[in-house]
Short mmCIF file of C-alpha atoms in Angstrom, two decimals:
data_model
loop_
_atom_site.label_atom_id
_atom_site.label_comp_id
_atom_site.label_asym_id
_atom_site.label_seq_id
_atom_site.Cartn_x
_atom_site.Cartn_y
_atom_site.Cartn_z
CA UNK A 1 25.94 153.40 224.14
CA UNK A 2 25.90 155.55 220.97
CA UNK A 3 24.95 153.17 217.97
CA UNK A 4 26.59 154.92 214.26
CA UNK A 5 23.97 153.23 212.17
CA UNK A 6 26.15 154.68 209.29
CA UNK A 7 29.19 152.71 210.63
CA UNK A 8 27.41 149.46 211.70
CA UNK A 9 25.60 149.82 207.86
CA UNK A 10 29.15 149.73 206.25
CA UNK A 11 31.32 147.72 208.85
CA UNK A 12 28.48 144.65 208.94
CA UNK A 13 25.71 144.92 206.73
CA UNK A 14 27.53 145.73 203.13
CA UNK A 15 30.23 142.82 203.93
CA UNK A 16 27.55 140.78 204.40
CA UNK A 17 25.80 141.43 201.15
CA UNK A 18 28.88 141.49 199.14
CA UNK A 19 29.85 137.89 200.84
CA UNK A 20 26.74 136.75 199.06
CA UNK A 21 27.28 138.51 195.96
CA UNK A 22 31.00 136.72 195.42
CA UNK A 23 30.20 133.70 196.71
CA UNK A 24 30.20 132.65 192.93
CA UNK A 25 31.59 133.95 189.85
CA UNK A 26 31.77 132.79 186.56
CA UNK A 27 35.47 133.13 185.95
CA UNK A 28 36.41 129.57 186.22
CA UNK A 29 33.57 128.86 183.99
CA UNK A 30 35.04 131.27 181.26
CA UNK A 31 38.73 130.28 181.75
CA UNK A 32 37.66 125.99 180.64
CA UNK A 33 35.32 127.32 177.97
CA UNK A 34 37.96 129.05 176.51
CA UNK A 35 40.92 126.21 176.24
CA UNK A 36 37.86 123.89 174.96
CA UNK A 37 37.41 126.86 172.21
CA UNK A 38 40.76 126.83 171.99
CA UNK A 39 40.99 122.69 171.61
CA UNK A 40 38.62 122.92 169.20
CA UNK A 41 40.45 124.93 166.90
CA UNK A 42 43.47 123.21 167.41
CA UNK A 43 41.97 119.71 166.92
CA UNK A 44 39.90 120.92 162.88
CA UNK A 45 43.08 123.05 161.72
CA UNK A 46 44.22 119.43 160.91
CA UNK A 47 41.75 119.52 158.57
CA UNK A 48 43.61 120.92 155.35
CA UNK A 49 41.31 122.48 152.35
CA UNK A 50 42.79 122.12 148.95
CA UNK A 51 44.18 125.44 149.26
CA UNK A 52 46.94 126.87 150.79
CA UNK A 53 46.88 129.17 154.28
CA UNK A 54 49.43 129.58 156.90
CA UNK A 55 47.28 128.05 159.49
CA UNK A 56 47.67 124.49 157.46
CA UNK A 57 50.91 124.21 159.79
CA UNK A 58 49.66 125.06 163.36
CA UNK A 59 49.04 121.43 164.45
CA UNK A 60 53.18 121.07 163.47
CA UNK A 61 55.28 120.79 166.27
CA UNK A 62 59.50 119.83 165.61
CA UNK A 63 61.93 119.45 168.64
CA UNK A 64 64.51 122.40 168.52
CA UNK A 65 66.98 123.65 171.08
CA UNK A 66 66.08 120.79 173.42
CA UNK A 67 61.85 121.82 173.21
CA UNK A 68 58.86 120.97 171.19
CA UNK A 69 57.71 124.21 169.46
CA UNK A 70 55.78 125.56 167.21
CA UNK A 71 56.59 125.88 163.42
CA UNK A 72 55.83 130.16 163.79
CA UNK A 73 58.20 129.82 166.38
CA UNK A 74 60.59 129.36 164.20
CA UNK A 75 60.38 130.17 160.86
CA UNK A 76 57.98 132.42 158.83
CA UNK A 77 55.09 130.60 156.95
CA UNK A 78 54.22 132.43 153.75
CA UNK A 79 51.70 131.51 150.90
CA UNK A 80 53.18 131.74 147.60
CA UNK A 81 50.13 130.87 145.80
CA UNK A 82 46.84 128.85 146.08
CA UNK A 83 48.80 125.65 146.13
CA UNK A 84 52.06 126.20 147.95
CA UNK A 85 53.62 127.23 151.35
CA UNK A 86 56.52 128.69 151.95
CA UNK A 87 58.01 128.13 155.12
CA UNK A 88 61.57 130.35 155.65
CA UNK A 89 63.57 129.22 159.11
CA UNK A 90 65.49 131.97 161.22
CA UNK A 91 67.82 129.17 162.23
CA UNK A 92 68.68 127.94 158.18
CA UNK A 93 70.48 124.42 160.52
CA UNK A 94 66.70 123.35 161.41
CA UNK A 95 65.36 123.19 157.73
CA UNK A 96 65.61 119.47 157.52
CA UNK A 97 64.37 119.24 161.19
CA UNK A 98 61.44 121.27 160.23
CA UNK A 99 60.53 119.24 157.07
CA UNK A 100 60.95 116.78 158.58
CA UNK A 101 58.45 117.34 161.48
CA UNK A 102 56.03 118.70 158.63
CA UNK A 103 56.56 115.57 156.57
CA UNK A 104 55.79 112.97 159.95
CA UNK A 105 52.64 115.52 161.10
CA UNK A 106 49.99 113.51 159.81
CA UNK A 107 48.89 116.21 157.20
CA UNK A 108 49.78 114.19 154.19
CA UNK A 109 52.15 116.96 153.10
CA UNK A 110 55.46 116.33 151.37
CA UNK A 111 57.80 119.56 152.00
CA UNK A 112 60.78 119.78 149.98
CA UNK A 113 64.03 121.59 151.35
CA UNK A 114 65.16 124.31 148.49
CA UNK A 115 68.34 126.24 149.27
CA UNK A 116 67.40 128.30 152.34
CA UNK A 117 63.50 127.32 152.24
CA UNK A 118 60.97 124.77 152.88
CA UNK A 119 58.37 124.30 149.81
CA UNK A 120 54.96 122.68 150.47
CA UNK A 121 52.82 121.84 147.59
CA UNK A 122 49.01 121.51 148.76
CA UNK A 123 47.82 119.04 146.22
CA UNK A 124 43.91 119.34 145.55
CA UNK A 125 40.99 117.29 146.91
CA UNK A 126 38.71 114.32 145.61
CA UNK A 127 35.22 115.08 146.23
CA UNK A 128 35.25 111.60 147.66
CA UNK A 129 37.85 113.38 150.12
CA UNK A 130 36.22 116.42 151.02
CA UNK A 131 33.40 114.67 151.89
CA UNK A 132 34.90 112.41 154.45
CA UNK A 133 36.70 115.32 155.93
CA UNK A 134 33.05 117.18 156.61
CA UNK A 135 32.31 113.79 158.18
CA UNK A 136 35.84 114.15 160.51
CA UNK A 137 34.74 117.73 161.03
CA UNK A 138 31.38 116.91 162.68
CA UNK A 139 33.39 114.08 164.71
CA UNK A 140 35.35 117.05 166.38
CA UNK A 141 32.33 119.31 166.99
CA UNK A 142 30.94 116.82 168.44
CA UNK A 143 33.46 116.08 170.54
CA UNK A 144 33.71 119.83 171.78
CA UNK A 145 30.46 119.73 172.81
CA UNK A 146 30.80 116.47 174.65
CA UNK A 147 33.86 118.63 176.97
CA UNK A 148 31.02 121.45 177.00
CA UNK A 149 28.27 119.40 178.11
CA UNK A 150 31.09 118.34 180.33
CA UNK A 151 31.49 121.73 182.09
CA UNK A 152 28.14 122.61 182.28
CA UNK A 153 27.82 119.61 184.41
CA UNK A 154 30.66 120.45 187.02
CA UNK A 155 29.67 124.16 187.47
CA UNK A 156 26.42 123.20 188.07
CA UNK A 157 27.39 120.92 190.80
CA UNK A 158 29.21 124.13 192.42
CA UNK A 159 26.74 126.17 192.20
CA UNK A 160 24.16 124.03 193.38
CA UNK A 161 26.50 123.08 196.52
CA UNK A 162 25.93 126.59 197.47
CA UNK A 163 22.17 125.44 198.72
CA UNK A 164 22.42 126.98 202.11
CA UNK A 165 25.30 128.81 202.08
CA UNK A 166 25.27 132.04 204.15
CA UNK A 167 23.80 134.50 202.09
CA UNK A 168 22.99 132.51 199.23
CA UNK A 169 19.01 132.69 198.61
CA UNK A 170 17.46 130.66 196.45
CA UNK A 171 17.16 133.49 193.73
CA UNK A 172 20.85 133.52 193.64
CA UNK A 173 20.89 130.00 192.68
CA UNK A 174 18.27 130.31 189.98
CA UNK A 175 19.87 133.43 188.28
CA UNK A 176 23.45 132.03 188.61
CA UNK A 177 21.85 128.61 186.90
CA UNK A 178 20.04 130.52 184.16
CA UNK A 179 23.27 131.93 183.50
CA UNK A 180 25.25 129.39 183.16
CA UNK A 181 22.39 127.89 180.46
CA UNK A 182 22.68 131.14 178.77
CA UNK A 183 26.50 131.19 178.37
CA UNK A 184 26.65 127.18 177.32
CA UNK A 185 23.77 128.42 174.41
CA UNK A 186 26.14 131.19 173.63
CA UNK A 187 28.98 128.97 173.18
CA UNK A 188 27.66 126.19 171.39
CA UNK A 189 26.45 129.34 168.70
CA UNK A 190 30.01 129.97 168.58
CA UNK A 191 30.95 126.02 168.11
CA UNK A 192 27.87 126.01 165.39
CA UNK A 193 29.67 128.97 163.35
CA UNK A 194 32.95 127.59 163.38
CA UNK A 195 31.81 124.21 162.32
CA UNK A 196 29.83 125.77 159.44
CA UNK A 197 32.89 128.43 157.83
CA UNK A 198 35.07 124.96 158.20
CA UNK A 199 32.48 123.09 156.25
CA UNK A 200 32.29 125.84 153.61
CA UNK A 201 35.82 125.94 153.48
CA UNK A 202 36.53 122.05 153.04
CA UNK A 203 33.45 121.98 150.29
CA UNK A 204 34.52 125.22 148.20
CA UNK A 205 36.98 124.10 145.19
#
């Protein structure tokens, strides 16, 4: 019997090799530390400076056409100056729906309807006030890195429940868990930064 080494190289061996390879990737990893990025974003845009930006209103959610959504979902946010929003519906029927989602949001903001728009005065901070929202600020961090931590745990049980797998070594475990250290560091670098521009942005009159 004629043995094709090339053959039985590419029909056994590389399948093999690759099988050990893909055993584990870092995708799921990736997708949860992004919607924890994401969360944490979410969760300290609540956290309004004593100026005006368009990003004040992202937390805002108002039921229209028989949905919760977004207020740049429906109207265009605008700031006029340092101190006021503008917020201009498509639909001009939702402007009192829309101030009044604004108004209920938990933002201490007071919109007032004006013909065809929705004016939002940003009134300015206490010290006092800043303060205690630097303290709310480090609450959220924290709690980011609590889901982190979180993660870190769980994909190291996977990857550690690949102990003598086929074609897992014990290399493969080792790099694939010094990985996974190096992308939590990486991430809570990223968590550091935005905690630090919010911080200088709550503290700068």
């Amino acid at each position: 019997m004629y043995l094709n080494l090339n053959t039985w190289f590419v029909d056994d061996i590389l399948p093999a090799l690759d099988k050990g390879r893909k055993m584990f990737t870092f995708d799921d990893f990736q997708n949860r530390a992004q919607k924890i990025l994401d969360h944490i974003q979410q969760d300290i845009s609540s956290l309004r400076t004593g100026r005006a930006h368009t990003s004040l209103l992202d937390p805002v959610v108002v039921e229209a056409y028989g949905t919760r959504m977004k207020i740049s979902e429906l109207a265009t946010v605008t700031v006029q100056d340092p101190t006021m929003l503008v917020v201009s519906p498509w639909d001009k029927s939702l402007l009192e729906t829309i101030a009044k989602g604004i108004q209920i949001s938990g933002l201490n903001l007071n919109p007032v309807v004006d013909s065809e728009i929705i004016r939002i005065g940003i009134p300015a901070l206490t010290t006092e006030r800043r303060q205690e929202m630097v303290k709310l600020l480090a609450q959220k961090i924290e709690g980011g890195k609590v889901m982190l931590r979180n993660l870190r745990g769980d994909i190291r049980k996977e990857i550690e429940n690949l102990k003598g797998t086929d074609s897992v070594s014990e290399d493969n475990i080792e790099n694939w868990l010094e990985e996974l250290d190096k992308k939590v560091k990486e991430l809570e670098l990223k968590i550091d930064d935005v905690k630090k521009r919010k911080e200088t942005d709550l503290m700068t009159i």
